[in-house]
PDB file of C-alpha atoms in Angstrom:
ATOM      1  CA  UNK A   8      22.085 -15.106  32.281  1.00 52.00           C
ATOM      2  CA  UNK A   9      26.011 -16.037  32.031  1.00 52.00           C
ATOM      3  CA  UNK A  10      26.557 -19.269  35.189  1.00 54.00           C
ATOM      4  CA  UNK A  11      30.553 -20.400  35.816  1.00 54.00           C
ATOM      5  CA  UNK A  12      30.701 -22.825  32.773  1.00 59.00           C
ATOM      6  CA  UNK A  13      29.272 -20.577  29.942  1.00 67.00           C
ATOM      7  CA  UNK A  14      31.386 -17.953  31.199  1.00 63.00           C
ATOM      8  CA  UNK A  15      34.959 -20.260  31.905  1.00 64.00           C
ATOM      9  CA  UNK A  16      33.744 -21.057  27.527  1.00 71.00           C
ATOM     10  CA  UNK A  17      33.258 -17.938  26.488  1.00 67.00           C
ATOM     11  CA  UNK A  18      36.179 -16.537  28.157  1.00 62.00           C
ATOM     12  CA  UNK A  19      38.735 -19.834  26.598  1.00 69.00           C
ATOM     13  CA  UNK A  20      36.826 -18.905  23.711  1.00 70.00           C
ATOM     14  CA  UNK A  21      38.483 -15.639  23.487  1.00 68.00           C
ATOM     15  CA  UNK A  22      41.970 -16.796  24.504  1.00 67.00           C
ATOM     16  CA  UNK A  23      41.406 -16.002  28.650  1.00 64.00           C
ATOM     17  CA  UNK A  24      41.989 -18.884  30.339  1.00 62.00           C
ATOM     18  CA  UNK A  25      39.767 -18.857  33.521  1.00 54.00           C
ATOM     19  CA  UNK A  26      42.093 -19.501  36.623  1.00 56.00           C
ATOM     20  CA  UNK A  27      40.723 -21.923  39.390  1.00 54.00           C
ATOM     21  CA  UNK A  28      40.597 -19.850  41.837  1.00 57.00           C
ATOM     22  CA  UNK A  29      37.339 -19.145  42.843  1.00 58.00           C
ATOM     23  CA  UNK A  30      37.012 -15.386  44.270  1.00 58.00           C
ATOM     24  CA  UNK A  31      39.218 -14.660  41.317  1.00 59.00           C
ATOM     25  CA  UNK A  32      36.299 -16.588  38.883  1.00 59.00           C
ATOM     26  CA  UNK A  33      33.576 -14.576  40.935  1.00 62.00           C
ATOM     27  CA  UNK A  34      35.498 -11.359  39.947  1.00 65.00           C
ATOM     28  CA  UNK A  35      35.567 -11.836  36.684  1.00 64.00           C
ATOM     29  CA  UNK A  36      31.863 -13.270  36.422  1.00 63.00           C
ATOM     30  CA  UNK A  37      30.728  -9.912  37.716  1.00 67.00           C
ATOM     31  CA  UNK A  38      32.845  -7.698  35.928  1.00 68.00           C
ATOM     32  CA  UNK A  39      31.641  -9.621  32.448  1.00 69.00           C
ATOM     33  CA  UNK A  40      28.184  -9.256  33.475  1.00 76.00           C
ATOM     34  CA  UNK A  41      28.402  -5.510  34.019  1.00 79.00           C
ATOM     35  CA  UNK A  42      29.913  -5.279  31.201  1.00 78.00           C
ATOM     36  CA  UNK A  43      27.261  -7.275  28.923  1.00 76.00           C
ATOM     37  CA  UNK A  44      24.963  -4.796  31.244  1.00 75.00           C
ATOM     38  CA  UNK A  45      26.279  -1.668  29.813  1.00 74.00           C
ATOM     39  CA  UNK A  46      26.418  -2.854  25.986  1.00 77.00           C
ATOM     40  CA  UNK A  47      22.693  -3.891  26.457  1.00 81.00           C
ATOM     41  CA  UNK A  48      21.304  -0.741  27.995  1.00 79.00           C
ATOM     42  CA  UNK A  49      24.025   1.378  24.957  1.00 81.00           C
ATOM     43  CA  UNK A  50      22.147  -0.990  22.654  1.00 76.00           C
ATOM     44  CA  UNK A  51      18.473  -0.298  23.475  1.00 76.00           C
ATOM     45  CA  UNK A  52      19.290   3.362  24.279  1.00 81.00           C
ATOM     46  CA  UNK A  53      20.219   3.716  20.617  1.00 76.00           C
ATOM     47  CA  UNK A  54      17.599   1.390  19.349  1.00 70.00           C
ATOM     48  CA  UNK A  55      15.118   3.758  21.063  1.00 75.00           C
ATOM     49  CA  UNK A  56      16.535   6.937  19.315  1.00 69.00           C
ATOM     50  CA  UNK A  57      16.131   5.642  16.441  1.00 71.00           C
ATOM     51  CA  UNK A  58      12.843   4.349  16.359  1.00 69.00           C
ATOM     52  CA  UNK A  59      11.976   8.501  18.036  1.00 65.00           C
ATOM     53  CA  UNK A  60      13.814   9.656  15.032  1.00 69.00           C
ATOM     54  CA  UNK A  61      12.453   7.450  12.379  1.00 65.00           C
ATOM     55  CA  UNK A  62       8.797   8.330  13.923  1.00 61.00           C
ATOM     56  CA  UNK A  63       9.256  11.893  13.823  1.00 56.00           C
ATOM     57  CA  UNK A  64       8.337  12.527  10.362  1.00 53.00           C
ATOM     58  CA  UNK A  65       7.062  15.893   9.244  1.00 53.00           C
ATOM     59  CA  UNK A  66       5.014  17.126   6.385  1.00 55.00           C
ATOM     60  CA  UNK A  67       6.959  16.078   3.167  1.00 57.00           C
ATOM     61  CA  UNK A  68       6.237  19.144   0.652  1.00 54.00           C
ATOM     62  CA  UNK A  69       7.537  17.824  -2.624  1.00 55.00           C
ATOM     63  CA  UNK A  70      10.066  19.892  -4.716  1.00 64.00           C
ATOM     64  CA  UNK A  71       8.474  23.140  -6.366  1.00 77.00           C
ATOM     65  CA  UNK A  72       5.005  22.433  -3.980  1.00 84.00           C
ATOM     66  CA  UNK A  73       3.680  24.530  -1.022  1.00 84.00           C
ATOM     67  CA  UNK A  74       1.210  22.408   1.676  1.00 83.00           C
ATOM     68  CA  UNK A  75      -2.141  23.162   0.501  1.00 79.00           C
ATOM     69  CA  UNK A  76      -4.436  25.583   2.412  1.00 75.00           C
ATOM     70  CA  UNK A  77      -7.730  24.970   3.606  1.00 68.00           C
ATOM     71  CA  UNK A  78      -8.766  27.799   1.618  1.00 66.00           C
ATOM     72  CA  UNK A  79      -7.329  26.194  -1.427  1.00 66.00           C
ATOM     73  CA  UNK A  80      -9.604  22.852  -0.905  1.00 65.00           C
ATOM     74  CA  UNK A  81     -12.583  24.894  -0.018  1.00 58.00           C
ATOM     75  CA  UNK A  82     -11.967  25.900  -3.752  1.00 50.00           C
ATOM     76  CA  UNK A  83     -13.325  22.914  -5.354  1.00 49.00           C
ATOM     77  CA  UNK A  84     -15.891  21.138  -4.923  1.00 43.00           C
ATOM     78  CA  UNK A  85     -14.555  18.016  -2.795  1.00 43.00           C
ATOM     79  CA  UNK A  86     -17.931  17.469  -1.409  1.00 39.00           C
ATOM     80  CA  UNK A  87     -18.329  14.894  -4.713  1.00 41.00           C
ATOM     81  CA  UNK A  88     -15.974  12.034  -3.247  1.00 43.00           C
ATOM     82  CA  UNK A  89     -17.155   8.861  -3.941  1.00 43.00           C
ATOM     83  CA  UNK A  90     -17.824   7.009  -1.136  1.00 38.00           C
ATOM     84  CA  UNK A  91     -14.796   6.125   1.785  1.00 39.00           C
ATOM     85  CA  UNK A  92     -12.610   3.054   1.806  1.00 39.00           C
ATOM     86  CA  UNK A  93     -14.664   1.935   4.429  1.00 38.00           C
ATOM     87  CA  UNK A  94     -17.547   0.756   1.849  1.00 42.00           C
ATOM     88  CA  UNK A  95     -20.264   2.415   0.502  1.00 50.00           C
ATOM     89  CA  UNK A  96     -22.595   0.438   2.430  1.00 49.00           C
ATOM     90  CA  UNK A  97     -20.993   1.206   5.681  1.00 45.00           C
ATOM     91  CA  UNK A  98     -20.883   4.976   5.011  1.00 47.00           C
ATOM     92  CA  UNK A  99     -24.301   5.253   3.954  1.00 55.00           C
ATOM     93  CA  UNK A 100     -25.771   3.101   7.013  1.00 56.00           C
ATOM     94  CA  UNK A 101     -23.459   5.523   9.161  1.00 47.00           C
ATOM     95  CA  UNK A 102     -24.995   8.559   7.783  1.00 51.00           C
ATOM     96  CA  UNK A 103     -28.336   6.712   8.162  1.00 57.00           C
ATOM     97  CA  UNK A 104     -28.457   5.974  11.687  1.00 53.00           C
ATOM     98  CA  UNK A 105     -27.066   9.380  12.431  1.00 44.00           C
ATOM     99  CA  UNK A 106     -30.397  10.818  10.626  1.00 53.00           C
ATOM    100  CA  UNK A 107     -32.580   8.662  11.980  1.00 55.00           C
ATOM    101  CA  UNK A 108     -31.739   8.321  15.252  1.00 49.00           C
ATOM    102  CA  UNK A 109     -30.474  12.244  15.696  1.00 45.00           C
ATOM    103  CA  UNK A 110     -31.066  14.037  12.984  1.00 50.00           C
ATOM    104  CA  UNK A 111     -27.596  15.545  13.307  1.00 53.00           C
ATOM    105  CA  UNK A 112     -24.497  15.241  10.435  1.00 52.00           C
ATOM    106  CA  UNK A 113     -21.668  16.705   9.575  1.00 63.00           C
ATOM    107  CA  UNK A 114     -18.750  16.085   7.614  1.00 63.00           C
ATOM    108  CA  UNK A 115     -15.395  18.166   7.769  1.00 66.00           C
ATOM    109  CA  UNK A 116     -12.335  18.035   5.090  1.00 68.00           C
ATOM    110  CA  UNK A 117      -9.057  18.226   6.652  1.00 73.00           C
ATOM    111  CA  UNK A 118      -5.608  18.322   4.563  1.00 77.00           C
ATOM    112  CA  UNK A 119      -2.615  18.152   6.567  1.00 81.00           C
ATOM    113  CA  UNK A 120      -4.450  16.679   9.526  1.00 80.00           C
ATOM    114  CA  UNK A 121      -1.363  16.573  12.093  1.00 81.00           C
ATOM    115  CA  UNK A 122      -2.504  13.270  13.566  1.00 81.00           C
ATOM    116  CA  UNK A 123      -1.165  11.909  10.025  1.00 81.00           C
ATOM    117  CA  UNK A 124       1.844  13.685   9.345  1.00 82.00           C
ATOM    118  CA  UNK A 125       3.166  11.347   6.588  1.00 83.00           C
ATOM    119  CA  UNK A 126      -0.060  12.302   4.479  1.00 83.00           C
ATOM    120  CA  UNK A 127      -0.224  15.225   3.350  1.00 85.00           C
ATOM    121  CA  UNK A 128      -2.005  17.196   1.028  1.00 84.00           C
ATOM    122  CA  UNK A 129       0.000  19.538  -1.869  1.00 85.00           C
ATOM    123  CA  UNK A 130      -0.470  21.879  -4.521  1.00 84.00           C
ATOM    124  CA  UNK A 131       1.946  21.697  -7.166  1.00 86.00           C
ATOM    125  CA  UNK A 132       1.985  23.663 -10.134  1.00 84.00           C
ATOM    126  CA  UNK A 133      -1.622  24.802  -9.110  1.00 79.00           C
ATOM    127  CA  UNK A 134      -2.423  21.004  -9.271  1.00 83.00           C
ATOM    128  CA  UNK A 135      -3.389  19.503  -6.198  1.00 81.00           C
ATOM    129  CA  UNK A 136      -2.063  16.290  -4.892  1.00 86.00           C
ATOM    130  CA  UNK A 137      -1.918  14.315  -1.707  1.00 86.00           C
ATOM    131  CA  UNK A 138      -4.284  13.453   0.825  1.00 85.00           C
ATOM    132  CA  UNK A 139      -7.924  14.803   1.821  1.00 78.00           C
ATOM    133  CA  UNK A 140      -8.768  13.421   5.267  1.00 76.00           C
ATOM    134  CA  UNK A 141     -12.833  13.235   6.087  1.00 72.00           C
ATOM    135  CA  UNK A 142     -13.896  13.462   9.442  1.00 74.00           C
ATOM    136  CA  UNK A 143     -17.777  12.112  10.347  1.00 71.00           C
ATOM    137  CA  UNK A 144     -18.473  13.276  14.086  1.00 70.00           C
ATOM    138  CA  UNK A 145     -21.865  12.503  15.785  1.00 65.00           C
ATOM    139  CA  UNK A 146     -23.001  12.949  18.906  1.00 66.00           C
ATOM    140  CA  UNK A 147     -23.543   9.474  19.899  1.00 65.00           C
ATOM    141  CA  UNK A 148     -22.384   7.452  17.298  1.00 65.00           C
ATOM    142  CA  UNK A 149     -18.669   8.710  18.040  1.00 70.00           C
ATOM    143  CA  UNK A 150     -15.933  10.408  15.732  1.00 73.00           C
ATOM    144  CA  UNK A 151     -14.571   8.531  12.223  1.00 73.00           C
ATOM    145  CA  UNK A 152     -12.075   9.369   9.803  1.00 75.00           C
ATOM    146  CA  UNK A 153     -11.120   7.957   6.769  1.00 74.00           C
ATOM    147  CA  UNK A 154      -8.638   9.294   4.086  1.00 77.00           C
ATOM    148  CA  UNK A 155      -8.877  10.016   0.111  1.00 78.00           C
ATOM    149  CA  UNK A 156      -5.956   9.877  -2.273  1.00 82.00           C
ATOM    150  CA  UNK A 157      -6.955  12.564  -4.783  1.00 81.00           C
ATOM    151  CA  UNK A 158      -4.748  11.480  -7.475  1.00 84.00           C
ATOM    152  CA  UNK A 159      -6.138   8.245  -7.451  1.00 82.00           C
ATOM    153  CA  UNK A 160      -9.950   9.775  -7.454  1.00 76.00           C
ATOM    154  CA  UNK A 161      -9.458  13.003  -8.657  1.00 76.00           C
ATOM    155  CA  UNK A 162      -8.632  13.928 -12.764  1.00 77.00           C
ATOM    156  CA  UNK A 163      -5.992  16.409 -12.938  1.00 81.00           C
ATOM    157  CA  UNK A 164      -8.982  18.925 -13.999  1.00 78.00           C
ATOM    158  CA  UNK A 165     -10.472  18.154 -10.886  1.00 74.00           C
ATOM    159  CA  UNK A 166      -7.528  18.946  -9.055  1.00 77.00           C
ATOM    160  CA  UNK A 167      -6.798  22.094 -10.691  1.00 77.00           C
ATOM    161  CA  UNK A 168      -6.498  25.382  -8.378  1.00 72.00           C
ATOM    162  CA  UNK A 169      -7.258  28.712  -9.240  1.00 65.00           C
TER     163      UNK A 169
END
């Protein structure tokens, strides 16, 4: 916040020079402040936009490439991933204490999951490319996800679509 002196500098600083008297001082003070006010709130008004713009980001389809289909991965055999990011040993104990404790799995594939917008999953040229999500739900244990580049798993035979 601006007091007399900072604002008596500022102002010499841009050629003004502050008068003495001190109603006229107090005028000026409060018309610099609302001033400094407005540039603030026209500052974070279009910071904001542009972080709502710059988060808005929709499905990129690359040039000559449709979104893939669920239909499409249900065409290979995806089932074959190796094991998540997460580690092998994590997944496996997962799947483990979901058996033993409920004896209830599942595992779906999602591509184009819209809770990740900025991964999504492609076929190009029949070829696909992208991202396969893999969701893990149990009843108890809760709900994970974890993601799959299939270009960096995947041979382009693998990724092939009829």
């Amino acid at each position: 916040m601006l007091n007399k002196n900072t604002l008596g500098e500022a102002l010499g600083n841009l050629g003004i020079k502050p008068t003495l008297d001190e109603k006229h001082n107090k005028s000026i003070y409060l018309h610099f402040e609302i001033i400094m006010v407005l540039l603030t709130s026209t500052f974070l008004t279009l910071l904001s936009w542009a972080a709502v713009i710059s988060a808005a980001t929709v499905n990129v389809v690359k040039k000559d490439c449709t979104l893939m289909t669920g239909a499409e991965l249900g065409a290979r055999q995806f089932w074959s991933l190796p094991s998540p990011a997460v580690s092998p040993q994590a997944h496996n104990a997962i799947d483990a204490a979901a058996l033993a404790d409920h004896g209830d799995h599942s595992h779906n594939l999602v591509v184009n999951d819209p809770d990740f917008p900025g991964s999504p999953a492609n076929v190009c040229d029949n070829l696909a490319t992208g991202t396969v999500w893999v969701e893990y739900n149990d009843r108890v244990d809760g709900h994970f996800k974890w993601a799959y580049s299939m270009d960096a798993i995947l041979t382009p035979e693998e990724r092939t679509v009829a």
